[in-house]
Short mmCIF file of C-alpha atoms and ligand atoms in Angstrom, two decimals:
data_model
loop_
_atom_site.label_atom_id
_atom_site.label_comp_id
_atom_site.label_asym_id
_atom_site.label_seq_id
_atom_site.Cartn_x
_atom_site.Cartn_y
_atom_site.Cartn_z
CA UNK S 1 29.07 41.95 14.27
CA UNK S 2 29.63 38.61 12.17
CA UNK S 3 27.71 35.63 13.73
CA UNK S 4 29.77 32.51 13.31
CA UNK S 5 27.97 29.88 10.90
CA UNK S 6 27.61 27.55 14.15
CA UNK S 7 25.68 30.03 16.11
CA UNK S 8 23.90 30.75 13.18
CA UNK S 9 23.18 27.60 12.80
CA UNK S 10 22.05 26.89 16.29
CA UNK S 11 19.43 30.34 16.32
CA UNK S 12 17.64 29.01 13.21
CA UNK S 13 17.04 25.65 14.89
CA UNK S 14 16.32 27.62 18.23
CA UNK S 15 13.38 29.46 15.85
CA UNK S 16 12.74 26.77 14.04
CA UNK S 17 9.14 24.62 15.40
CA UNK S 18 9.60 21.12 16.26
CA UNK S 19 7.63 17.73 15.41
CA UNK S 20 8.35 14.31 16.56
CA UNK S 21 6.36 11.77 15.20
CA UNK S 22 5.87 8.14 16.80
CA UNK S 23 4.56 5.14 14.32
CA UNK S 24 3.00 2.53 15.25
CA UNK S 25 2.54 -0.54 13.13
CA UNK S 26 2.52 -1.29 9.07
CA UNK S 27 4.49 0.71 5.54
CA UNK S 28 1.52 2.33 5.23
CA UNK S 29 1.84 4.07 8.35
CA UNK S 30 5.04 4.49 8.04
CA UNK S 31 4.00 6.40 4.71
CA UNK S 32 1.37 8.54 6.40
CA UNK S 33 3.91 9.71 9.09
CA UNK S 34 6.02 10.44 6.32
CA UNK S 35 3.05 12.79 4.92
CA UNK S 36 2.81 14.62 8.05
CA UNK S 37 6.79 15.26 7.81
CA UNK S 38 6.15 16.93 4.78
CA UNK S 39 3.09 18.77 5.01
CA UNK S 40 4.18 20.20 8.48
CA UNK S 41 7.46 20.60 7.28
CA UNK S 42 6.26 23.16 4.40
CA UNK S 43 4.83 24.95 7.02
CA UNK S 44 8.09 25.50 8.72
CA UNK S 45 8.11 22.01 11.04
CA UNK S 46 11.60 20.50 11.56
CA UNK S 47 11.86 16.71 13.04
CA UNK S 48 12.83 15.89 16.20
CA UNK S 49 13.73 13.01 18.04
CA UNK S 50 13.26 14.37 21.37
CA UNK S 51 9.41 14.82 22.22
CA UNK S 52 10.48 16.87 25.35
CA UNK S 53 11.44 19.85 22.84
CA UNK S 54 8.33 19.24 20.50
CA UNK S 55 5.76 21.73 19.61
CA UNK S 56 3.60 19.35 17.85
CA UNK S 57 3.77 15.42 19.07
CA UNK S 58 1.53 12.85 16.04
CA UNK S 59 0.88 9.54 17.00
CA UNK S 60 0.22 7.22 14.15
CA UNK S 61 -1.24 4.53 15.79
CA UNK S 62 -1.95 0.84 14.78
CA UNK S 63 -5.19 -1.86 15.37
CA UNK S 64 -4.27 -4.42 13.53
CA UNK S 65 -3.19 -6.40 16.94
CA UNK S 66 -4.43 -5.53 20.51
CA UNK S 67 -1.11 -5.62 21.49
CA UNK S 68 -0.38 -2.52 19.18
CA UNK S 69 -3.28 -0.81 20.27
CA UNK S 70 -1.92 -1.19 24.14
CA UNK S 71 1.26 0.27 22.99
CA UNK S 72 -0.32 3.44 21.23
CA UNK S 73 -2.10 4.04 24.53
CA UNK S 74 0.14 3.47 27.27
CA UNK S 75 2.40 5.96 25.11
CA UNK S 76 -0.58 8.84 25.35
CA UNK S 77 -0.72 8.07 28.90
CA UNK S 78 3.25 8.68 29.08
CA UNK S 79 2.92 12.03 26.85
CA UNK S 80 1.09 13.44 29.47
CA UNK S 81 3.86 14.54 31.56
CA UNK S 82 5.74 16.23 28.71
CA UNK S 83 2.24 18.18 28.14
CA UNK S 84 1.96 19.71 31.81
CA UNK S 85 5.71 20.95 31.13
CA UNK S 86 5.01 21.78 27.81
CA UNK S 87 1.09 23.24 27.49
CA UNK S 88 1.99 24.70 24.32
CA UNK S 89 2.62 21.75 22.59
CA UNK S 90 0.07 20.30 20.50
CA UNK S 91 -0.65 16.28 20.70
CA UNK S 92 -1.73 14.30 17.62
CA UNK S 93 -3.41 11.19 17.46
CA UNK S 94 -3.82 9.77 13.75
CA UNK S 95 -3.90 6.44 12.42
CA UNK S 96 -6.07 2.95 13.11
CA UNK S 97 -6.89 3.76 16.64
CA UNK S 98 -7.43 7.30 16.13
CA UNK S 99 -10.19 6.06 13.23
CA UNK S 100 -11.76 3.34 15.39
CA UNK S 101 -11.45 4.88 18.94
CA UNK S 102 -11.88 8.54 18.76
CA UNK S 103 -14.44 9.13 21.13
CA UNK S 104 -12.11 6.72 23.59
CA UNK S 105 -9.33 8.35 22.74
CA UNK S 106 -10.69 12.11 23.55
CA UNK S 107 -12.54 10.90 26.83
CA UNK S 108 -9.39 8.52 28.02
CA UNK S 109 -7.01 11.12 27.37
CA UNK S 110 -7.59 14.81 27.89
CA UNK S 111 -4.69 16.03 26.51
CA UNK S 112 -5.37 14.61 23.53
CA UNK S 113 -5.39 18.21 21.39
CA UNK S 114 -6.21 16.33 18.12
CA UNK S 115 -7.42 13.17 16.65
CA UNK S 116 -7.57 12.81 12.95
CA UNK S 117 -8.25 10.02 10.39
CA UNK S 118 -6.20 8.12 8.06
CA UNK S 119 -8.12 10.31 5.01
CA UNK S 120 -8.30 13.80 6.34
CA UNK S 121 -4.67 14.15 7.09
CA UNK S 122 -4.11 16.29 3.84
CA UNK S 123 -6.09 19.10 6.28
CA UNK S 124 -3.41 18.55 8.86
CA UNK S 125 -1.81 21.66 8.87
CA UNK S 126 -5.45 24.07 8.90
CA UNK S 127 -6.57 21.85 11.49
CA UNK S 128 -3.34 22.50 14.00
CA UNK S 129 -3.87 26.38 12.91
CA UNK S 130 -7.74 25.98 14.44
CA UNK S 131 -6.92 24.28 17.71
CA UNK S 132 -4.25 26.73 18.15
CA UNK S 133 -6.88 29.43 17.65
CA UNK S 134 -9.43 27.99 19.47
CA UNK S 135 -7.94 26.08 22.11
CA UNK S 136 -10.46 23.48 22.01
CA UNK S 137 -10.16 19.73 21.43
CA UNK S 138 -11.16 18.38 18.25
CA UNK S 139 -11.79 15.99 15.45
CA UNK S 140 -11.63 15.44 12.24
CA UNK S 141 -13.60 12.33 10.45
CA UNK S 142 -14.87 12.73 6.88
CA UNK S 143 -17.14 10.39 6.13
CA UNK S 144 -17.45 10.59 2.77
CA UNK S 145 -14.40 8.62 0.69
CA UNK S 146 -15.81 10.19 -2.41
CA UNK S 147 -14.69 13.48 -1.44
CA UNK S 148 -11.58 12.20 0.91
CA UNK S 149 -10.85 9.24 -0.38
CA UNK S 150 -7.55 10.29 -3.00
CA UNK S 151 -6.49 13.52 -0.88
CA UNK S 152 -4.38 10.95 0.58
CA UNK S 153 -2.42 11.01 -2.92
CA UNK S 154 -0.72 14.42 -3.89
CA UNK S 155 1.81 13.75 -6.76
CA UNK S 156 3.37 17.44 -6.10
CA UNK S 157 4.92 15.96 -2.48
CA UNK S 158 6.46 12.57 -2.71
CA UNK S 159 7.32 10.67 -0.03
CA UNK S 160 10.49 9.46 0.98
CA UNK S 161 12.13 6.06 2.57
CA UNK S 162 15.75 6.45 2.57
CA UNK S 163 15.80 9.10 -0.57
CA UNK S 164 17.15 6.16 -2.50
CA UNK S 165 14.44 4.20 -1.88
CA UNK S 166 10.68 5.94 -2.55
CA UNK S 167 7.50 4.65 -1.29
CA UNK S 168 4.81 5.06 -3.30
CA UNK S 169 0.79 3.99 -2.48
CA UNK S 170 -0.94 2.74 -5.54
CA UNK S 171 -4.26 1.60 -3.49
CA UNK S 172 -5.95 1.98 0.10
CA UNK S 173 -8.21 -0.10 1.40
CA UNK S 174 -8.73 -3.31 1.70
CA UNK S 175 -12.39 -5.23 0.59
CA UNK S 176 -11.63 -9.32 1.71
CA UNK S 177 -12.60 -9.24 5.06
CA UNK S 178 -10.41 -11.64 6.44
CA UNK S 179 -12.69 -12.47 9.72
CA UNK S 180 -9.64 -11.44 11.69
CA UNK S 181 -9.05 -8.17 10.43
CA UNK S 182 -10.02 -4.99 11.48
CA UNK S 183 -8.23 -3.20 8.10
CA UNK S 184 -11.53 -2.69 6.34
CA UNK S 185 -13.13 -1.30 8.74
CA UNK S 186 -10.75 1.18 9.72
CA UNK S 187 -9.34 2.05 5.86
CA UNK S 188 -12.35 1.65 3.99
CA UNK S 189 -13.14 0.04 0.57
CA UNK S 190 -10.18 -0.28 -1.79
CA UNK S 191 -9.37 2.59 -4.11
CA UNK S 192 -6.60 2.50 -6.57
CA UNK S 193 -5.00 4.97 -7.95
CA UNK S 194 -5.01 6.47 -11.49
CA UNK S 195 -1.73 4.87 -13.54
CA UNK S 196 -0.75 8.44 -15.07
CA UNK S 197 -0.45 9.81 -11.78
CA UNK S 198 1.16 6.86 -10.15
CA UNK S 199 4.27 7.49 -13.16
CA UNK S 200 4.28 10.70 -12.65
CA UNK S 201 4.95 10.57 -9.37
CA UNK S 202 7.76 7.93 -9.89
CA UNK S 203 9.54 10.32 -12.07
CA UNK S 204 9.22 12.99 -9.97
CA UNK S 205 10.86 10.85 -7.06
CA UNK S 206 13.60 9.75 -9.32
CA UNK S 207 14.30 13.46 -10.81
CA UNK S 208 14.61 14.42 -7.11
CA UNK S 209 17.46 11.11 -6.95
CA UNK S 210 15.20 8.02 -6.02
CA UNK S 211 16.38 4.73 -7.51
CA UNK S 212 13.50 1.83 -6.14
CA UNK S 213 10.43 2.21 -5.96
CA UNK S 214 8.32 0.36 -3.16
CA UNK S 215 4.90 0.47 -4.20
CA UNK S 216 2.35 -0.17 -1.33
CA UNK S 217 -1.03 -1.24 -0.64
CA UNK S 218 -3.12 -3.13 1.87
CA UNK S 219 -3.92 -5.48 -1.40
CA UNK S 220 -1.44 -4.40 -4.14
CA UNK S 221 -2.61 -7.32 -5.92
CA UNK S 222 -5.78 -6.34 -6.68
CA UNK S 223 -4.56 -2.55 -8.05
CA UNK S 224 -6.84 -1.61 -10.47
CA UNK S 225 -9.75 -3.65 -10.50
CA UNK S 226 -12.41 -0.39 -9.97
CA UNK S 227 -10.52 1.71 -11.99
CA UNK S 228 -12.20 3.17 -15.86
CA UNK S 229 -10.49 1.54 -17.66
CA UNK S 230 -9.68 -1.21 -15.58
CA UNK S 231 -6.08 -1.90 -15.42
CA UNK S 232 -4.27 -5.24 -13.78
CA UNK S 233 -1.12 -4.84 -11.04
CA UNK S 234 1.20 -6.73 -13.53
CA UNK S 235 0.49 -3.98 -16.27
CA UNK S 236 0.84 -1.28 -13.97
CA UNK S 237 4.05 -2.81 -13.05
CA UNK S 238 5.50 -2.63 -16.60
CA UNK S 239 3.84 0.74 -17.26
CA UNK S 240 6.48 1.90 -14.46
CA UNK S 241 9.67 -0.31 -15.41
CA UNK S 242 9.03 0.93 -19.50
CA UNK S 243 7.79 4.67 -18.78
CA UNK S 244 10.25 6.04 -16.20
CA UNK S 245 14.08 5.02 -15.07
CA UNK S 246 13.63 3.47 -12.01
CA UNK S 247 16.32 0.44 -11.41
CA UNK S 248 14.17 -1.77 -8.62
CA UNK S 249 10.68 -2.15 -8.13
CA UNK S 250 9.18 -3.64 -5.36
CA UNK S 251 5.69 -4.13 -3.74
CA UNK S 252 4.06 -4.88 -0.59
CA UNK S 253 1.44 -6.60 0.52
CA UNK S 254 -0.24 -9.42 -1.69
CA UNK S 255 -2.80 -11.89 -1.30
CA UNK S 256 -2.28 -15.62 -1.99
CA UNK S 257 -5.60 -15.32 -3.83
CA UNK S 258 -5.58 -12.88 -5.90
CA UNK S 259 -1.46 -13.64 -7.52
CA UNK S 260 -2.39 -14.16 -10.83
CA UNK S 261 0.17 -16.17 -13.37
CA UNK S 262 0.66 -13.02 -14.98
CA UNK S 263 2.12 -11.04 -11.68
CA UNK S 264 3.91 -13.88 -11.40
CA UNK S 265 5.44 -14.17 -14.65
CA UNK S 266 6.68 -10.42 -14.40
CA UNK S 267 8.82 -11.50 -11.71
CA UNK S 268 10.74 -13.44 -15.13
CA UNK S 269 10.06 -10.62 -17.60
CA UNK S 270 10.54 -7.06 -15.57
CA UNK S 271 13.72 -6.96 -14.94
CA UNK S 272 13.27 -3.90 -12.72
CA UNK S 273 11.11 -6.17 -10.59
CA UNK S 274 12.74 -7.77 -7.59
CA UNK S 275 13.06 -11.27 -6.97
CA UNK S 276 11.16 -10.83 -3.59
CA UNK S 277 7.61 -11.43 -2.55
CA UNK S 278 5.81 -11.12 0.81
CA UNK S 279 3.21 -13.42 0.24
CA UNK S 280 0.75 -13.71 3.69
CA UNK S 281 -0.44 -17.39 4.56
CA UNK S 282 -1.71 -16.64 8.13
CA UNK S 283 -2.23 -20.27 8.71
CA UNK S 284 -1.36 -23.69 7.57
CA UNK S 285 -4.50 -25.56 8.27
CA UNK S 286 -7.20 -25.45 5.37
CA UNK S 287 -10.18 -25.72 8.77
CA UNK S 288 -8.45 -22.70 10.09
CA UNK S 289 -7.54 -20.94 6.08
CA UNK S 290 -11.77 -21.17 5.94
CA UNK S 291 -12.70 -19.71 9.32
CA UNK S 292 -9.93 -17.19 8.22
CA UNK S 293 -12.11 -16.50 4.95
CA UNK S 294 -9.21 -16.85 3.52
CA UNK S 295 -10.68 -18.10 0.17
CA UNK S 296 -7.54 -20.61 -0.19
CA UNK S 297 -5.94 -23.84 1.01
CA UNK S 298 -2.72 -24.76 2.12
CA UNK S 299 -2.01 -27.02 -1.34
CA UNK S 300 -3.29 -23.80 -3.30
CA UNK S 301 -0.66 -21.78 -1.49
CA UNK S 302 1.99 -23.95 -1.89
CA UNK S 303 1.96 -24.63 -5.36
CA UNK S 304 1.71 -20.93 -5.90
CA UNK S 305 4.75 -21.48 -4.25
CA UNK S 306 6.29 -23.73 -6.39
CA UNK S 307 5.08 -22.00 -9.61
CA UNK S 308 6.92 -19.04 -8.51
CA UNK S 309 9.94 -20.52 -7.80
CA UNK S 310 9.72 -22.61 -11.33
CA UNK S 311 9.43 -19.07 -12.69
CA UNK S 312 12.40 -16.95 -10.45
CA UNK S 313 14.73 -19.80 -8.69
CA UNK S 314 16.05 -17.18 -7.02
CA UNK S 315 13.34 -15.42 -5.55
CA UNK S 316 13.19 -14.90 -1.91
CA UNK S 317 9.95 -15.64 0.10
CA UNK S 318 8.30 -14.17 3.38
CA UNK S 319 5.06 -14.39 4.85
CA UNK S 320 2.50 -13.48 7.84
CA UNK S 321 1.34 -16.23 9.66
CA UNK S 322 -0.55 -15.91 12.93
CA UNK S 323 -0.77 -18.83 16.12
CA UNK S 324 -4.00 -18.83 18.10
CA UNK S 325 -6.83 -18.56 15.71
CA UNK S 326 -10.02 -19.32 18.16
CA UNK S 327 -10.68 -22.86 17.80
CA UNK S 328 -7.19 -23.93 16.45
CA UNK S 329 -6.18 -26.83 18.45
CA UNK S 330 -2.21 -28.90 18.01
CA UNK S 331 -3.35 -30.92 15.19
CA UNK S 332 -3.71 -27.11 13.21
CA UNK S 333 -0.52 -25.75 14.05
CA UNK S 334 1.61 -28.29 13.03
CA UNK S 335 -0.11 -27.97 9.65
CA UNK S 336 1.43 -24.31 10.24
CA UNK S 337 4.73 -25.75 11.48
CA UNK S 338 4.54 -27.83 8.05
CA UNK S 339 4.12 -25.06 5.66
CA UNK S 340 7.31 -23.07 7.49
CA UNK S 341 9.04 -26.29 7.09
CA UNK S 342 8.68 -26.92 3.29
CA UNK S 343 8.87 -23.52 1.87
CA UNK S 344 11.75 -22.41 3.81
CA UNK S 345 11.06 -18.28 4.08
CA UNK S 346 13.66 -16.61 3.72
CA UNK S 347 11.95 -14.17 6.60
CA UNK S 348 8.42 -14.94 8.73
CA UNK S 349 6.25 -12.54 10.66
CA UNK S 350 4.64 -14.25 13.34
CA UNK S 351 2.31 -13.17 15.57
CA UNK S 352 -0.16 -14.35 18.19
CA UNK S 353 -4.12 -13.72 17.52
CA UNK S 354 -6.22 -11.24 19.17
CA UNK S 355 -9.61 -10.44 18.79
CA UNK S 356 -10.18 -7.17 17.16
CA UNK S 357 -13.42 -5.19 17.31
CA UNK S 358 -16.18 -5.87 14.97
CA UNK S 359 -14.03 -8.45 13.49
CA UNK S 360 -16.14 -11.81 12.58
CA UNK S 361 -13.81 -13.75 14.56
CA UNK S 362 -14.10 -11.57 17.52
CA UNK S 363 -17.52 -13.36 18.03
CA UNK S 364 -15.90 -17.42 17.22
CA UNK S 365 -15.39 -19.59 20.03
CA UNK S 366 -13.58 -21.35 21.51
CA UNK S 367 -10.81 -18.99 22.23
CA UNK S 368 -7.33 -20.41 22.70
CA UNK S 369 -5.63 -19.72 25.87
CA UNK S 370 -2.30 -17.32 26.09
CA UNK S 371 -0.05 -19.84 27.23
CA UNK S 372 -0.66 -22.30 24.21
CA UNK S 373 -0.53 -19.50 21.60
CA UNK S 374 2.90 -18.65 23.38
CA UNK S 375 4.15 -21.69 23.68
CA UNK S 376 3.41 -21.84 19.49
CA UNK S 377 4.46 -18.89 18.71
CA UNK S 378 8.03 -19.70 20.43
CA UNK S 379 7.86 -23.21 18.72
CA UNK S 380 7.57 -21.65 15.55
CA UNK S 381 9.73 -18.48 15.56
CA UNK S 382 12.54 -20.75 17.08
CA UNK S 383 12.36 -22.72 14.11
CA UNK S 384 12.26 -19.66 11.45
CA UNK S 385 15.55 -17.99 13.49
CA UNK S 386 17.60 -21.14 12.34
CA UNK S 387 15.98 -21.36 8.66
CA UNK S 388 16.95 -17.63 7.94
CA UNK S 389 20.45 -17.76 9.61
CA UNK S 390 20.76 -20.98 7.90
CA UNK S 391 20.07 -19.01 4.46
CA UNK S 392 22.07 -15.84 5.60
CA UNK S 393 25.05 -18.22 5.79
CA UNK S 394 24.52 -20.00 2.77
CA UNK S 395 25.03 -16.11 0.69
CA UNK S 396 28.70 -16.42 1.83
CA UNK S 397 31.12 -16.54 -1.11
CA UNK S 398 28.37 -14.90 -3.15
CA UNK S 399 28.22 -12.14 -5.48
CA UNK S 400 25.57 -10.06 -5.09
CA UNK S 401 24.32 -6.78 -7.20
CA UNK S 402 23.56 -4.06 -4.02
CA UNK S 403 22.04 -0.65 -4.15
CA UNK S 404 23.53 1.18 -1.89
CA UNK S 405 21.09 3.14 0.22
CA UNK S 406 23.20 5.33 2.62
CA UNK S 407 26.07 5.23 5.57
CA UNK S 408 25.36 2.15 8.28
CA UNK S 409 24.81 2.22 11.49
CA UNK S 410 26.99 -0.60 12.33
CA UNK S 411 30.04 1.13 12.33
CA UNK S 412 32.55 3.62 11.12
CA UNK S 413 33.49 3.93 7.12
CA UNK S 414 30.53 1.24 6.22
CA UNK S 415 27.65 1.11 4.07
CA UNK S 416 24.64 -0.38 3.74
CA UNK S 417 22.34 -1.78 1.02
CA UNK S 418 20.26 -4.36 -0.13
CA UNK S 419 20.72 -7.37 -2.57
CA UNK S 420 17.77 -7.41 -5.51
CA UNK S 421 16.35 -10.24 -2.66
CA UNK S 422 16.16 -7.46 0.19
CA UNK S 423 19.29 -8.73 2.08
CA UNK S 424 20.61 -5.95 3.95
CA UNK S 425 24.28 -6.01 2.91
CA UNK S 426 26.81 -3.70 5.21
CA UNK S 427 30.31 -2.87 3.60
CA UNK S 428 33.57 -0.48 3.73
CA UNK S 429 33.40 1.73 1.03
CA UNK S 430 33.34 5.96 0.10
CA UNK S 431 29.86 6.97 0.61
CA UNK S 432 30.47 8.47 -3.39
CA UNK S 433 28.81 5.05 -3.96
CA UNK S 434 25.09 5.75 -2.62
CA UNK S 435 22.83 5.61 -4.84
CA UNK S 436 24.70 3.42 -7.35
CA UNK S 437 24.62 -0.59 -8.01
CA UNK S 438 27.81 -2.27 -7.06
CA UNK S 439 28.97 -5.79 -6.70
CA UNK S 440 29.83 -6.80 -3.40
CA UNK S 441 30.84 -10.34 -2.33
CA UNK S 442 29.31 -11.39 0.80
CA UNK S 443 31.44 -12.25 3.47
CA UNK S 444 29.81 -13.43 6.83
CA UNK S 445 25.99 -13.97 7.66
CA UNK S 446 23.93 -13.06 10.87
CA UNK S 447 20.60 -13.35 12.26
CA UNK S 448 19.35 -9.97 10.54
CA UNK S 449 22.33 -8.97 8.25
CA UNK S 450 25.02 -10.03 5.72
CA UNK S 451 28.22 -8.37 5.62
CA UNK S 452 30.29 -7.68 1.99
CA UNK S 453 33.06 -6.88 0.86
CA UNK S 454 33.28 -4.50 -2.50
CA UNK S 455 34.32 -6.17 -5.22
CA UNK S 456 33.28 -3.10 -8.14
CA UNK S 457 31.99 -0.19 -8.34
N1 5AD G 501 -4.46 -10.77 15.50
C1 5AD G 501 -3.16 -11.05 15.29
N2 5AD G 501 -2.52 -10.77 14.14
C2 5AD G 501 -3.24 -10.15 13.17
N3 5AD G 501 -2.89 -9.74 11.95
C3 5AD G 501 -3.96 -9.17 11.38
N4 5AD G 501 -5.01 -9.20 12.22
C4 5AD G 501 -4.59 -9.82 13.35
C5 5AD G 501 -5.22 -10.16 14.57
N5 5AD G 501 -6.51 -9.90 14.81
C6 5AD G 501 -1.56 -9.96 11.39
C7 5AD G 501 -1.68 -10.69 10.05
C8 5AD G 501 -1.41 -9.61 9.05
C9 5AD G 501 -0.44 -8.73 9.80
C10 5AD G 501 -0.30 -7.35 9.26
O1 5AD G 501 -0.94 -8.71 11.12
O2 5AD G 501 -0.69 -11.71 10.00
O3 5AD G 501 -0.88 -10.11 7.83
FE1 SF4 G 502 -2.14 -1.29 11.33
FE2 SF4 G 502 -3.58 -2.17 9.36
FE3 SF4 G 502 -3.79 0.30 10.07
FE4 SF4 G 502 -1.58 -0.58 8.90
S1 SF4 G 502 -3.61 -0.45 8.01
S2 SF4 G 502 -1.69 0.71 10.63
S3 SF4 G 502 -1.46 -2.63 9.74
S4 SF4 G 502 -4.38 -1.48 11.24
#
């Protein structure tokens, strides 16, 4: 007997073993989970959405803000039900947390199967086989970033985004020490990786149909420094725009410090490179910049600022910023306020401070109490919403080059892309178009959004 294509269909899936994955926190977590996908799906793992139907359950969790931290754990505590209905399914705890917290994590939560660092996920898939054998909770920490440190990187499995747009880490780590940061601590010293393997991988991506590149790292601007020979981010950047065919490159995250007038003069001469630069200031006060050990001030920042804009008119800005440093007092955040004010981001990321563990600032005094550093952070975001919708509206009438990424999810018949400056552009047209440039003539602005209208294909 014939078995129609939709039962078929529905047996395979019913065989088929299931992962959901839950991340918490930055791209480069994102990019991890992504890893997982992969490596678990080349061992026969399909994705789900639905962790009631999982056999394996990851967690990527996030430190970087208590808050974060909270989430990651009330979430285990939640995934406990689904594991007394489910005993067979396998829960995975990876990420910042998972790094800093282990022992926490495994006493806390006893139903924790696994908890595995940021650099030993490349053993994923032989460590699942092991608790499966041995039905034991367990571990897995190297210590060494010698031996651990690149299996992070494996050019033969690139990672995807949206399959237009690839993500691809060109450095880990992270060696400033901000005082409020728990990032070194939890991803080590910074390692870069090697050039030839970073274009390889790009041209793997784009064989397989990528068209941007987002290259990531905790401090892409600092790519290269410990590498033999050493090699600076803006060279690596036109290695990648003059060796392979990508059409848009773009990176993520920088350091005011460390943006040299040569990154910022490829931002003129690349034209791969897009006019858009998340560019952390964390604070607008110069006291608050030096308790930050943040190694600038807020004149330094700004005329970065300005020299990039002499450079790209066009660019578009965003930035980190963070209310509630201990001992910040009014006087300090209006020197934030200030900063917001005269550069005008096109997008902010605010957030309020919390102490971290082992963190320098952890230990300052005096703290600043939770109903001032809401109170700012209101103030402030308040005042970004009407900047950005002021500069969403001000695209209307425009004509704006968009890569089209996929279908949208704002309704029926549209798509969605993004303008060289990130905009995310929605617009009626045949999905024959993803993956290609068009123009598109932007029609209305919102909050988040723009909306087009296709002009050429
Ligand atoms: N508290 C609040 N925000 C923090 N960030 C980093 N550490 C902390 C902390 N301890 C913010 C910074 C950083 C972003 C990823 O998270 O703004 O750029
Ligand atoms: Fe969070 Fe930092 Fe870890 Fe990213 S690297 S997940 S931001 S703590």
């Amino acid at each position: 007997m014939r078995q129609s294509s939709a039962v078929k269909a529905k047996a395979e899936k019913m065989a088929s073993k299931l992962l959901y994955v839950h991340t918490f926190g930055c791209q480069m977590n994102e990019y991890d989970s992504l890893r997982v996908q992969r490596l678990l799906g080349l061992e026969g793992y399909a994705v789900t959405e639905n962790p009631k139907e999982a056999d394996i359950i990851f967690v990527n969790t996030c430190s970087v803000r208590a808050k974060a931290e909270q989430k990651a754990y009330s979430l285990l505590g939640r995934l406990k039900g689904i594991k007394v209905r489910n005993p067979n399914a396998l829960l995975v705890v990876g990420g910042c947390v998972a790094e800093q917290q282990r022992e926490k994590i495994i006493e806390r939560f006893p139903h924790v199967d696994l908890v595995i660092g940021t650099r030993a996920i490349s053993r994923l898939p032989d460590m699942i086989k092991e608790v499966r054998r041995t039905r034991t909770q367990k571990w897995l920490f190297p210590e060494s970033e010698e031996s651990c440190g690149m299996e992070w990187l494996d050019s033969s499995s690139p990672m995807w985004k949206t399959g237009i747009v690839a993500s691809v880490t060109i450095m880990q780590g992270c060696d400033n020490f901000c005082t409020y940061c728990i990032v070194p601590y939890v991803r080590g010293r910074e390692r870069s990786r090697a050039p030839q393997e970073i274009i390889a991988e790009i041209r793997s991506l784009i064989a397989k149909g990528a068209k941007e590149v987002l290259l990531l790292g905790q401090n892409v601007n600092s790519y290269g420094k410990n590498l033999d020979p050493p090699i600076s981010f803006s060279e690596l950047i036109k290695m990648i725009a003059s060796e392979t065919d990508v059409l848009r490159i773009r990176f993520t995250t920088s350091h005011p410090k460390d943006l040299t007038e040569d990154l910022m003069k490829c931002f003129a001469e690349v034209p791969e490179l897009c006019p858009q630069l998340h560019l952390p200031f964390q604070a607008g006060s110069d006291r608050i910049l030096k308790k930050m050990n943040r190694k600038y001030t807020q004149t330094e920042y700004l005329r970065k600022i300005e020299r990039l804009r002499d450079i790209r008119p066009d660019i578009s800005l965003s930035a980190d910023v963070m209310v509630g440093f201990p001992g910040e007092r009014e006087e300090d955040f209006l020197e934030t306020l200030k900063v917001v004010e005269s550069v005008q981001f096109d997008n902010l990321f605010s957030f309020k401070y919390s102490d971290r563990p082992f963190t320098v600032a952890s230990r300052m005094e005096p703290k600043v109490d939770e109903k001032t550093k809401s109170r700012w952070l209101s103030t402030l975001q308040a005042l970004q919403a009407e900047i950005t919708l002021k500069k969403n509206l001000a695209e209307v009438g425009s004509l704006r080059e968009v890569l089209v990424e996929g279908k949208s999810k704002t309704g029926r018949g549209q798509l969605t892309g993004r303008t060289p400056q990130g905009r995310i552009v929605n617009f009626v047209g045949p999905s024959s178009l993803v993956g290609k440039i068009v123009a598109v003539r932007i029609v209305e602005g919102y909050a988040h959004s723009l909306k087009g209208k296709l002009i050429e294909e």
